[in-house]
Amino acid sequence: MTERDMRPAVGEPGGPASWRRAVAGAAVALHQRDWRVAKWASIYRGDTRYATAEPADPERVEQANLRGRRGEPPTVVQGPMMKAPVWTWEVPLYFWFGGMAAGASFVGLACDIAGDERSARIARRVALAALMPSPPLLVLDLGRPERFYKMLRIFKPRSPMSMGSWCLTVFGGLLSSAVGADLLGRHKTARALGAGTAFVGGYLGSYTGVLLASTAVPVWSRSRLFLGPIFISTATLTGAATTRLVLTATGLPPGHPTREALGHVENGAIAAELLLSELNRHRLGRLDLAADLEEGAGGHWFRRAQWLSRAGLLARLAGKRLRLMEHVASFCFLSAALCFRFAWVRAGRSSAQDDEAVARNARADSPPNLNVIIVTPEPQ
């Protein structure tokens, strides 16, 4: 058997067969000026234009929009409807660490208000340590470091990704300045910067949920009422749990008001997380979308998170008699929060592959269990 000759007929391998140097100001071949359609386009017929000189009838435009948003889906759904998210392990970890930093900033502000300066200083350092992995994780997900820099070249309030990038940058600057003020003994400056950090941290802890809800992935899009509060609850939980463990390791005695208060914050935050998740699951069940939270990889991660949450609550009850169980409870809550982050990302991937759910999600009030036919072309 002879080896096939792969040399090109003209030119070098991997290069153009022939080319001419571009001329400045030259027009594009076969294309009309003034943004008219190209002559080679299949929709071009004589004097056809993309738009007529007369304005469109507003009533017809409104009716077309209503049909697209509230009309019945097509009988045959040609799949795949959308490409599933390609996020890997970096994104859930970024969500987890970013939420932890935001939650620790809340703790620092609360300690300042309560007059516990030592705990406030430690909470700010915990927040800074939790924030440090976030930029590398975000850059790993983006693929190239310059992409993060390019996102800071614009300021787009309606884009959660743009606002999240700016929020992460501002939060890091304020937090670093607050920790620096603590080291220099400028306590009033540190408290003021800590308050600003906590204010920005409110957005940092919730914007990741808003970012998911602003996509077209059905289980994320239809959870938009709950994702923000769910993510801020998890942020408060992880920040309080991590700060309490660090304070205990640095000598905060049992029965100290700050240590006891942080334990109550953990319990309340995990209870809010479980309650909001359950309410959202029932709401998605009415829309026939809850399966993505109960089955597959997303369902496995959700069940792990729920069992870890329950184990943490039981350990916290047992901690009234055995102090060691208090720390076990905090570790269970931190692990549950991480599982919740992985669960939401994996559930979104499964939901994006559900062509019927994607088709119904484009309609504002489409009922569940529609009799549609899903047609997915065979791979070539």
mmCIF file of C-alpha atoms in Angstrom:
data_model
loop_
_atom_site.group_PDB
_atom_site.id
_atom_site.type_symbol
_atom_site.label_atom_id
_atom_site.label_comp_id
_atom_site.label_asym_id
_atom_site.label_seq_id
_atom_site.Cartn_x
_atom_site.Cartn_y
_atom_site.Cartn_z
ATOM 1 C CA MET A 1 0.000 0.000 0.000
ATOM 2 C CA THR A 2 1.540 3.300 -1.118
ATOM 3 C CA GLU A 3 1.502 6.343 1.146
ATOM 4 C CA ARG A 4 -0.822 9.126 0.024
ATOM 5 C CA ASP A 5 0.874 12.301 -1.195
ATOM 6 C CA MET A 6 -0.561 15.172 0.869
ATOM 7 C CA ARG A 7 1.463 18.001 -0.706
ATOM 8 C CA PRO A 8 -0.727 20.866 -2.022
ATOM 9 C CA ALA A 9 -0.841 21.526 -5.714
ATOM 10 C CA VAL A 10 0.069 25.197 -5.221
ATOM 11 C CA GLY A 11 1.892 26.972 -2.383
ATOM 12 C CA GLU A 12 3.208 25.669 0.908
ATOM 13 C CA PRO A 13 1.435 23.270 3.329
ATOM 14 C CA GLY A 14 -0.807 25.214 5.708
ATOM 15 C CA GLY A 15 -0.577 28.417 3.680
ATOM 16 C CA PRO A 16 -2.770 30.110 1.052
ATOM 17 C CA ALA A 17 -2.548 28.851 -2.511
ATOM 18 C CA SER A 18 -2.407 32.421 -3.827
ATOM 19 C CA TRP A 19 -3.038 35.878 -2.464
ATOM 20 C CA ARG A 20 -2.737 39.562 -3.171
ATOM 21 C CA ARG A 21 -1.793 42.296 -0.758
ATOM 22 C CA ALA A 22 -4.830 44.230 0.520
ATOM 23 C CA VAL A 23 -5.440 47.715 -0.847
ATOM 24 C CA ALA A 24 -6.403 50.391 1.655
ATOM 25 C CA GLY A 25 -9.997 51.572 1.182
ATOM 26 C CA ALA A 26 -10.920 48.804 -1.268
ATOM 27 C CA ALA A 27 -14.557 47.646 -1.293
ATOM 28 C CA VAL A 28 -15.599 44.095 -0.422
ATOM 29 C CA ALA A 29 -16.209 42.065 -3.565
ATOM 30 C CA LEU A 30 -19.849 41.293 -4.462
ATOM 31 C CA HIS A 31 -21.115 43.449 -1.609
ATOM 32 C CA GLN A 32 -23.248 46.585 -1.857
ATOM 33 C CA ARG A 33 -22.592 49.745 0.068
ATOM 34 C CA ASP A 34 -24.791 51.296 2.772
ATOM 35 C CA TRP A 35 -25.215 47.935 4.527
ATOM 36 C CA ARG A 36 -27.423 46.460 1.791
ATOM 37 C CA VAL A 37 -27.552 42.725 1.354
ATOM 38 C CA ALA A 38 -24.774 41.022 -0.617
ATOM 39 C CA LYS A 39 -25.569 39.979 -4.192
ATOM 40 C CA TRP A 40 -24.602 36.390 -3.506
ATOM 41 C CA ALA A 41 -27.009 36.018 -0.538
ATOM 42 C CA SER A 42 -29.855 33.567 -1.077
ATOM 43 C CA ILE A 43 -32.468 36.129 0.103
ATOM 44 C CA TYR A 44 -31.439 38.755 -2.467
ATOM 45 C CA ARG A 45 -34.076 39.260 -5.145
ATOM 46 C CA GLY A 46 -33.818 42.322 -7.360
ATOM 47 C CA ASP A 47 -34.351 45.397 -5.203
ATOM 48 C CA THR A 48 -34.977 43.482 -1.947
ATOM 49 C CA ARG A 49 -33.753 45.267 1.191
ATOM 50 C CA TYR A 50 -33.519 44.231 4.828
ATOM 51 C CA ALA A 51 -35.899 47.052 5.727
ATOM 52 C CA THR A 52 -38.302 49.219 3.797
ATOM 53 C CA ALA A 53 -38.383 52.998 3.818
ATOM 54 C CA GLU A 54 -41.769 52.984 5.616
ATOM 55 C CA PRO A 55 -41.750 52.261 9.378
ATOM 56 C CA ALA A 56 -43.121 48.902 10.489
ATOM 57 C CA ASP A 57 -46.651 48.679 11.822
ATOM 58 C CA PRO A 58 -46.304 48.761 15.654
ATOM 59 C CA GLU A 59 -49.344 46.535 16.124
ATOM 60 C CA ARG A 60 -47.952 43.834 13.825
ATOM 61 C CA VAL A 61 -44.596 43.976 15.616
ATOM 62 C CA GLU A 62 -46.322 43.596 18.994
ATOM 63 C CA GLN A 63 -48.390 40.658 17.771
ATOM 64 C CA ALA A 64 -45.296 38.946 16.369
ATOM 65 C CA ASN A 65 -43.499 39.361 19.695
ATOM 66 C CA LEU A 66 -46.464 37.928 21.606
ATOM 67 C CA ARG A 67 -46.640 34.928 19.284
ATOM 68 C CA GLY A 68 -42.934 34.289 19.814
ATOM 69 C CA ARG A 69 -43.170 34.537 23.607
ATOM 70 C CA ARG A 70 -46.614 33.105 24.379
ATOM 71 C CA GLY A 71 -47.611 31.097 21.352
ATOM 72 C CA GLU A 72 -47.659 27.326 21.242
ATOM 73 C CA PRO A 73 -44.262 25.701 20.611
ATOM 74 C CA PRO A 74 -43.819 23.936 17.286
ATOM 75 C CA THR A 75 -45.089 20.377 17.073
ATOM 76 C CA VAL A 76 -41.664 19.145 16.006
ATOM 77 C CA VAL A 77 -38.662 20.402 17.982
ATOM 78 C CA GLN A 78 -35.487 20.080 15.945
ATOM 79 C CA GLY A 79 -32.652 19.409 18.395
ATOM 80 C CA PRO A 80 -30.169 20.046 19.714
ATOM 81 C CA MET A 81 -31.664 23.388 20.747
ATOM 82 C CA MET A 82 -28.616 24.816 22.520
ATOM 83 C CA LYS A 83 -25.077 23.939 23.465
ATOM 84 C CA ALA A 84 -24.653 22.839 27.064
ATOM 85 C CA PRO A 85 -22.345 24.921 29.316
ATOM 86 C CA VAL A 86 -18.742 23.746 29.160
ATOM 87 C CA TRP A 87 -17.838 24.885 32.684
ATOM 88 C CA THR A 88 -15.606 22.498 34.588
ATOM 89 C CA TRP A 89 -14.473 22.291 38.217
ATOM 90 C CA GLU A 90 -12.952 25.801 38.243
ATOM 91 C CA VAL A 91 -16.325 27.572 38.156
ATOM 92 C CA PRO A 92 -17.982 25.878 41.185
ATOM 93 C CA LEU A 93 -14.791 26.424 43.174
ATOM 94 C CA TYR A 94 -14.743 30.072 42.100
ATOM 95 C CA PHE A 95 -18.357 30.421 43.245
ATOM 96 C CA TRP A 96 -17.484 28.779 46.585
ATOM 97 C CA PHE A 97 -14.371 30.830 47.369
ATOM 98 C CA GLY A 98 -15.947 34.086 46.202
ATOM 99 C CA GLY A 99 -18.982 33.484 48.397
ATOM 100 C CA MET A 100 -16.742 32.640 51.346
ATOM 101 C CA ALA A 101 -14.855 35.932 50.934
ATOM 102 C CA ALA A 102 -18.116 37.880 50.772
ATOM 103 C CA GLY A 103 -19.500 36.104 53.846
ATOM 104 C CA ALA A 104 -16.325 36.761 55.847
ATOM 105 C CA SER A 105 -16.598 40.464 54.987
ATOM 106 C CA PHE A 106 -20.120 40.425 56.490
ATOM 107 C CA VAL A 107 -18.674 38.870 59.650
ATOM 108 C CA GLY A 108 -15.978 41.561 59.832
ATOM 109 C CA LEU A 109 -18.568 44.333 59.627
ATOM 110 C CA ALA A 110 -20.751 42.681 62.282
ATOM 111 C CA CYS A 111 -17.780 42.296 64.624
ATOM 112 C CA ASP A 112 -16.871 45.959 64.149
ATOM 113 C CA ILE A 113 -20.434 46.981 65.017
ATOM 114 C CA ALA A 114 -20.357 44.717 68.091
ATOM 115 C CA GLY A 115 -17.027 46.197 69.198
ATOM 116 C CA ASP A 116 -14.960 43.005 68.811
ATOM 117 C CA GLU A 117 -11.986 44.487 66.941
ATOM 118 C CA ARG A 118 -9.800 41.385 67.182
ATOM 119 C CA SER A 119 -12.414 39.161 65.530
ATOM 120 C CA ALA A 120 -13.066 41.841 62.881
ATOM 121 C CA ARG A 121 -9.368 41.930 61.956
ATOM 122 C CA ILE A 122 -9.237 38.133 61.669
ATOM 123 C CA ALA A 123 -12.448 38.065 59.624
ATOM 124 C CA ARG A 124 -10.968 40.496 57.103
ATOM 125 C CA ARG A 125 -7.852 38.351 56.795
ATOM 126 C CA VAL A 126 -10.016 35.280 56.279
ATOM 127 C CA ALA A 127 -11.892 37.131 53.528
ATOM 128 C CA LEU A 128 -8.626 38.087 51.826
ATOM 129 C CA ALA A 129 -7.306 34.514 52.029
ATOM 130 C CA ALA A 130 -10.580 33.189 50.557
ATOM 131 C CA LEU A 131 -10.469 35.760 47.767
ATOM 132 C CA MET A 132 -6.945 34.925 46.620
ATOM 133 C CA PRO A 133 -7.869 31.718 44.705
ATOM 134 C CA SER A 134 -10.750 33.444 42.869
ATOM 135 C CA PRO A 135 -8.798 35.362 40.157
ATOM 136 C CA PRO A 136 -6.624 32.323 39.219
ATOM 137 C CA LEU A 137 -9.718 30.107 39.029
ATOM 138 C CA LEU A 138 -11.507 32.666 36.852
ATOM 139 C CA VAL A 139 -8.468 32.973 34.568
ATOM 140 C CA LEU A 140 -8.231 29.167 34.307
ATOM 141 C CA ASP A 141 -11.854 29.039 33.206
ATOM 142 C CA LEU A 142 -11.394 31.879 30.691
ATOM 143 C CA GLY A 143 -8.332 30.157 29.229
ATOM 144 C CA ARG A 144 -6.061 33.208 28.906
ATOM 145 C CA PRO A 145 -5.196 35.839 31.542
ATOM 146 C CA GLU A 146 -5.736 38.762 29.163
ATOM 147 C CA ARG A 147 -9.432 37.905 28.865
ATOM 148 C CA PHE A 148 -10.015 39.019 32.456
ATOM 149 C CA TYR A 149 -8.222 42.285 31.722
ATOM 150 C CA LYS A 150 -10.297 42.820 28.581
ATOM 151 C CA MET A 151 -13.514 42.417 30.569
ATOM 152 C CA LEU A 152 -12.405 45.446 32.618
ATOM 153 C CA ARG A 153 -12.133 47.580 29.484
ATOM 154 C CA ILE A 154 -15.904 48.047 29.453
ATOM 155 C CA PHE A 155 -18.479 48.857 32.135
ATOM 156 C CA LYS A 156 -21.847 47.338 31.302
ATOM 157 C CA PRO A 157 -24.374 47.528 34.172
ATOM 158 C CA ARG A 158 -26.815 45.175 32.444
ATOM 159 C CA SER A 159 -24.208 42.412 32.133
ATOM 160 C CA PRO A 160 -23.690 40.259 35.276
ATOM 161 C CA MET A 161 -20.337 39.090 33.875
ATOM 162 C CA SER A 162 -19.071 42.651 33.384
ATOM 163 C CA MET A 163 -20.356 43.819 36.755
ATOM 164 C CA GLY A 164 -18.979 40.689 38.441
ATOM 165 C CA SER A 165 -15.495 41.330 37.064
ATOM 166 C CA TRP A 166 -15.577 44.920 38.296
ATOM 167 C CA CYS A 167 -17.042 43.859 41.640
ATOM 168 C CA LEU A 168 -14.274 41.289 42.162
ATOM 169 C CA THR A 169 -11.649 43.946 41.393
ATOM 170 C CA VAL A 170 -13.182 46.628 43.637
ATOM 171 C CA PHE A 171 -13.808 44.128 46.433
ATOM 172 C CA GLY A 172 -10.188 42.956 46.311
ATOM 173 C CA GLY A 173 -8.871 46.519 46.386
ATOM 174 C CA LEU A 174 -11.012 47.568 49.349
ATOM 175 C CA LEU A 175 -10.283 44.370 51.259
ATOM 176 C CA SER A 176 -6.523 44.596 50.719
ATOM 177 C CA SER A 177 -6.568 48.219 51.883
ATOM 178 C CA ALA A 178 -8.577 47.285 54.982
ATOM 179 C CA VAL A 179 -6.122 44.524 55.923
ATOM 180 C CA GLY A 180 -3.229 46.918 55.313
ATOM 181 C CA ALA A 181 -4.855 49.500 57.587
ATOM 182 C CA ASP A 182 -5.202 46.824 60.278
ATOM 183 C CA LEU A 183 -1.489 46.045 60.051
ATOM 184 C CA LEU A 184 -0.617 49.746 60.308
ATOM 185 C CA GLY A 185 -2.861 50.233 63.321
ATOM 186 C CA ARG A 186 -5.284 52.586 61.519
ATOM 187 C CA HIS A 187 -8.369 51.111 63.130
ATOM 188 C CA LYS A 188 -10.869 53.784 62.051
ATOM 189 C CA THR A 189 -9.685 53.545 58.449
ATOM 190 C CA ALA A 190 -9.853 49.764 58.599
ATOM 191 C CA ARG A 191 -13.430 49.862 59.899
ATOM 192 C CA ALA A 192 -14.504 52.277 57.152
ATOM 193 C CA LEU A 193 -12.868 50.188 54.442
ATOM 194 C CA GLY A 194 -14.332 47.025 55.996
ATOM 195 C CA ALA A 195 -17.821 48.518 55.778
ATOM 196 C CA GLY A 196 -17.268 49.329 52.109
ATOM 197 C CA THR A 197 -15.967 45.820 51.518
ATOM 198 C CA ALA A 198 -19.073 44.287 53.069
ATOM 199 C CA PHE A 199 -21.302 46.531 50.947
ATOM 200 C CA VAL A 200 -19.591 45.398 47.730
ATOM 201 C CA GLY A 201 -19.517 41.836 49.098
ATOM 202 C CA GLY A 202 -23.301 41.780 49.004
ATOM 203 C CA TYR A 203 -23.086 41.915 45.219
ATOM 204 C CA LEU A 204 -20.111 39.554 45.051
ATOM 205 C CA GLY A 205 -21.968 36.900 47.029
ATOM 206 C CA SER A 206 -25.128 37.032 44.919
ATOM 207 C CA TYR A 207 -24.050 37.993 41.402
ATOM 208 C CA THR A 208 -22.974 34.441 40.538
ATOM 209 C CA GLY A 209 -26.558 33.276 41.045
ATOM 210 C CA VAL A 210 -27.824 36.217 38.979
ATOM 211 C CA LEU A 211 -25.284 35.303 36.298
ATOM 212 C CA LEU A 212 -26.717 31.784 36.039
ATOM 213 C CA ALA A 213 -30.292 33.069 36.031
ATOM 214 C CA SER A 214 -29.583 35.465 33.142
ATOM 215 C CA THR A 215 -28.739 32.604 30.761
ATOM 216 C CA ALA A 216 -31.147 30.634 28.555
ATOM 217 C CA VAL A 217 -30.514 27.358 30.425
ATOM 218 C CA PRO A 218 -34.028 26.335 31.581
ATOM 219 C CA VAL A 219 -33.323 25.233 35.168
ATOM 220 C CA TRP A 220 -31.254 28.373 35.808
ATOM 221 C CA SER A 221 -33.538 30.776 33.972
ATOM 222 C CA ARG A 222 -36.703 29.548 35.716
ATOM 223 C CA SER A 223 -34.928 29.705 39.132
ATOM 224 C CA ARG A 224 -34.152 33.413 38.793
ATOM 225 C CA LEU A 225 -36.353 34.356 41.778
ATOM 226 C CA PHE A 226 -34.363 32.099 44.118
ATOM 227 C CA LEU A 227 -30.802 31.815 42.806
ATOM 228 C CA GLY A 228 -29.656 35.191 44.145
ATOM 229 C CA PRO A 229 -30.989 34.596 47.705
ATOM 230 C CA ILE A 230 -29.734 30.995 47.645
ATOM 231 C CA PHE A 231 -26.214 32.051 46.714
ATOM 232 C CA ILE A 232 -26.109 34.855 49.308
ATOM 233 C CA SER A 233 -27.277 32.371 51.967
ATOM 234 C CA THR A 234 -24.444 30.015 51.049
ATOM 235 C CA ALA A 235 -21.958 32.898 51.075
ATOM 236 C CA THR A 236 -23.032 33.908 54.576
ATOM 237 C CA LEU A 237 -22.785 30.280 55.708
ATOM 238 C CA THR A 238 -19.271 29.668 54.393
ATOM 239 C CA GLY A 239 -17.957 33.022 55.613
ATOM 240 C CA ALA A 240 -19.310 32.496 59.120
ATOM 241 C CA ALA A 241 -18.141 28.865 59.337
ATOM 242 C CA THR A 242 -14.612 29.585 58.121
ATOM 243 C CA THR A 243 -14.210 32.621 60.351
ATOM 244 C CA ARG A 244 -15.481 30.721 63.399
ATOM 245 C CA LEU A 245 -13.011 27.886 62.796
ATOM 246 C CA VAL A 246 -10.107 30.336 62.406
ATOM 247 C CA LEU A 247 -11.126 32.303 65.503
ATOM 248 C CA THR A 248 -11.283 29.083 67.498
ATOM 249 C CA ALA A 249 -7.854 28.020 66.214
ATOM 250 C CA THR A 250 -6.383 31.390 67.246
ATOM 251 C CA GLY A 251 -7.566 31.062 70.838
ATOM 252 C CA LEU A 252 -11.135 32.381 71.017
ATOM 253 C CA PRO A 253 -12.489 30.610 74.134
ATOM 254 C CA PRO A 254 -15.689 28.545 74.287
ATOM 255 C CA GLY A 255 -18.736 30.571 75.219
ATOM 256 C CA HIS A 256 -17.366 33.791 73.714
ATOM 257 C CA PRO A 257 -20.265 35.872 72.309
ATOM 258 C CA THR A 258 -18.723 36.102 68.835
ATOM 259 C CA ARG A 259 -18.118 32.366 68.670
ATOM 260 C CA GLU A 260 -21.666 31.600 69.795
ATOM 261 C CA ALA A 261 -23.174 34.185 67.439
ATOM 262 C CA LEU A 262 -21.339 32.778 64.422
ATOM 263 C CA GLY A 263 -22.672 29.322 65.250
ATOM 264 C CA HIS A 264 -26.213 30.714 65.190
ATOM 265 C CA VAL A 265 -25.485 32.450 61.871
ATOM 266 C CA GLU A 266 -24.341 29.124 60.402
ATOM 267 C CA ASN A 267 -27.525 27.390 61.533
ATOM 268 C CA GLY A 268 -29.757 30.132 60.159
ATOM 269 C CA ALA A 269 -27.927 30.329 56.829
ATOM 270 C CA ILE A 270 -28.045 26.584 56.171
ATOM 271 C CA ALA A 271 -31.720 26.514 57.145
ATOM 272 C CA ALA A 272 -32.408 29.356 54.687
ATOM 273 C CA GLU A 273 -30.446 27.511 51.978
ATOM 274 C CA LEU A 274 -32.471 24.320 52.468
ATOM 275 C CA LEU A 275 -35.797 26.166 52.626
ATOM 276 C CA LEU A 276 -35.163 28.251 49.508
ATOM 277 C CA SER A 277 -33.890 25.205 47.598
ATOM 278 C CA GLU A 278 -36.998 23.226 48.527
ATOM 279 C CA LEU A 279 -39.344 26.059 47.538
ATOM 280 C CA ASN A 280 -37.547 26.426 44.227
ATOM 281 C CA ARG A 281 -37.667 22.670 43.593
ATOM 282 C CA HIS A 282 -41.446 22.616 44.126
ATOM 283 C CA ARG A 283 -41.853 25.586 41.783
ATOM 284 C CA LEU A 284 -39.768 23.876 39.097
ATOM 285 C CA GLY A 285 -41.812 20.710 39.607
ATOM 286 C CA ARG A 286 -44.943 22.590 38.520
ATOM 287 C CA LEU A 287 -43.038 23.620 35.387
ATOM 288 C CA ASP A 288 -41.842 20.041 34.817
ATOM 289 C CA LEU A 289 -38.190 21.078 35.314
ATOM 290 C CA ALA A 290 -37.377 19.606 38.732
ATOM 291 C CA ALA A 291 -35.965 16.393 37.237
ATOM 292 C CA ASP A 292 -32.649 18.142 36.537
ATOM 293 C CA LEU A 293 -32.305 18.808 40.283
ATOM 294 C CA GLU A 294 -33.202 15.258 41.259
ATOM 295 C CA GLU A 295 -31.600 13.026 38.627
ATOM 296 C CA GLY A 296 -28.227 12.669 36.940
ATOM 297 C CA ALA A 297 -25.016 14.305 38.121
ATOM 298 C CA GLY A 298 -26.829 17.387 39.438
ATOM 299 C CA GLY A 299 -29.183 15.262 41.514
ATOM 300 C CA HIS A 300 -26.274 13.317 43.034
ATOM 301 C CA TRP A 301 -24.561 16.544 44.113
ATOM 302 C CA PHE A 302 -27.799 17.930 45.557
ATOM 303 C CA ARG A 303 -28.383 14.802 47.626
ATOM 304 C CA ARG A 304 -24.836 14.941 48.984
ATOM 305 C CA ALA A 305 -25.332 18.590 49.934
ATOM 306 C CA GLN A 306 -28.625 17.866 51.678
ATOM 307 C CA TRP A 307 -27.232 14.956 53.682
ATOM 308 C CA LEU A 308 -24.176 16.975 54.703
ATOM 309 C CA SER A 309 -26.450 19.827 55.791
ATOM 310 C CA ARG A 310 -28.551 17.516 57.937
ATOM 311 C CA ALA A 311 -25.436 15.917 59.414
ATOM 312 C CA GLY A 312 -24.118 19.383 60.270
ATOM 313 C CA LEU A 313 -27.346 20.346 62.024
ATOM 314 C CA LEU A 314 -27.269 17.138 64.078
ATOM 315 C CA ALA A 315 -23.611 17.723 64.951
ATOM 316 C CA ARG A 316 -24.437 21.261 66.036
ATOM 317 C CA LEU A 317 -27.121 19.914 68.391
ATOM 318 C CA ALA A 318 -24.642 17.399 69.795
ATOM 319 C CA GLY A 319 -22.078 20.198 70.188
ATOM 320 C CA LYS A 320 -23.935 21.497 73.235
ATOM 321 C CA ARG A 321 -22.446 18.572 75.145
ATOM 322 C CA LEU A 322 -19.297 17.847 73.111
ATOM 323 C CA ARG A 323 -17.427 20.907 71.825
ATOM 324 C CA LEU A 324 -15.658 18.954 69.094
ATOM 325 C CA MET A 325 -18.967 18.386 67.324
ATOM 326 C CA GLU A 326 -19.312 22.135 66.789
ATOM 327 C CA HIS A 327 -16.275 22.044 64.511
ATOM 328 C CA VAL A 328 -17.579 18.921 62.762
ATOM 329 C CA ALA A 329 -20.782 20.836 62.042
ATOM 330 C CA SER A 330 -18.863 23.722 60.474
ATOM 331 C CA PHE A 331 -16.888 21.369 58.229
ATOM 332 C CA CYS A 332 -20.122 19.639 57.186
ATOM 333 C CA PHE A 333 -21.682 22.995 56.300
ATOM 334 C CA LEU A 334 -18.636 24.042 54.251
ATOM 335 C CA SER A 335 -18.701 20.738 52.360
ATOM 336 C CA ALA A 336 -22.448 21.045 51.778
ATOM 337 C CA ALA A 337 -22.002 24.550 50.337
ATOM 338 C CA LEU A 338 -19.377 23.268 47.898
ATOM 339 C CA CYS A 339 -21.678 20.419 46.843
ATOM 340 C CA PHE A 340 -24.502 22.887 46.258
ATOM 341 C CA ARG A 341 -22.261 24.859 43.899
ATOM 342 C CA PHE A 342 -21.331 21.750 41.913
ATOM 343 C CA ALA A 343 -24.987 20.676 41.897
ATOM 344 C CA TRP A 344 -26.214 23.878 40.256
ATOM 345 C CA VAL A 345 -23.543 23.792 37.566
ATOM 346 C CA ARG A 346 -24.138 20.115 36.728
ATOM 347 C CA ALA A 347 -27.924 20.537 36.764
ATOM 348 C CA GLY A 348 -27.610 23.375 34.262
ATOM 349 C CA ARG A 349 -25.621 21.172 31.914
ATOM 350 C CA SER A 350 -28.320 18.478 32.018
ATOM 351 C CA SER A 351 -31.077 21.044 31.571
ATOM 352 C CA ALA A 352 -29.455 22.511 28.463
ATOM 353 C CA GLN A 353 -29.517 19.071 26.854
ATOM 354 C CA ASP A 354 -33.299 18.778 27.388
ATOM 355 C CA ASP A 355 -34.593 20.063 24.048
ATOM 356 C CA GLU A 356 -38.237 20.099 25.135
ATOM 357 C CA ALA A 357 -37.399 22.179 28.213
ATOM 358 C CA VAL A 358 -35.378 24.619 26.117
ATOM 359 C CA ALA A 359 -38.271 24.994 23.651
ATOM 360 C CA ARG A 360 -40.791 25.633 26.443
ATOM 361 C CA ASN A 361 -38.449 28.007 28.258
ATOM 362 C CA ALA A 362 -38.599 30.391 25.284
ATOM 363 C CA ARG A 363 -42.338 30.794 25.994
ATOM 364 C CA ALA A 364 -43.288 32.906 28.969
ATOM 365 C CA ASP A 365 -46.313 30.942 30.183
ATOM 366 C CA SER A 366 -46.111 27.641 28.322
ATOM 367 C CA PRO A 367 -47.738 24.745 30.200
ATOM 368 C CA PRO A 368 -45.755 21.607 31.055
ATOM 369 C CA ASN A 369 -46.154 18.180 29.494
ATOM 370 C CA LEU A 370 -46.688 19.448 25.965
ATOM 371 C CA ASN A 371 -47.089 16.816 23.268
ATOM 372 C CA VAL A 372 -44.061 17.721 21.194
ATOM 373 C CA ILE A 373 -41.809 15.539 19.121
ATOM 374 C CA ILE A 374 -38.082 15.861 19.706
ATOM 375 C CA VAL A 375 -36.005 15.276 16.601
ATOM 376 C CA THR A 376 -32.248 15.074 17.098
ATOM 377 C CA PRO A 377 -30.168 14.533 13.978
ATOM 378 C CA GLU A 378 -27.884 11.549 13.947
ATOM 379 C CA PRO A 379 -24.158 12.350 14.224
ATOM 380 C CA GLN A 380 -22.368 12.228 10.911
#
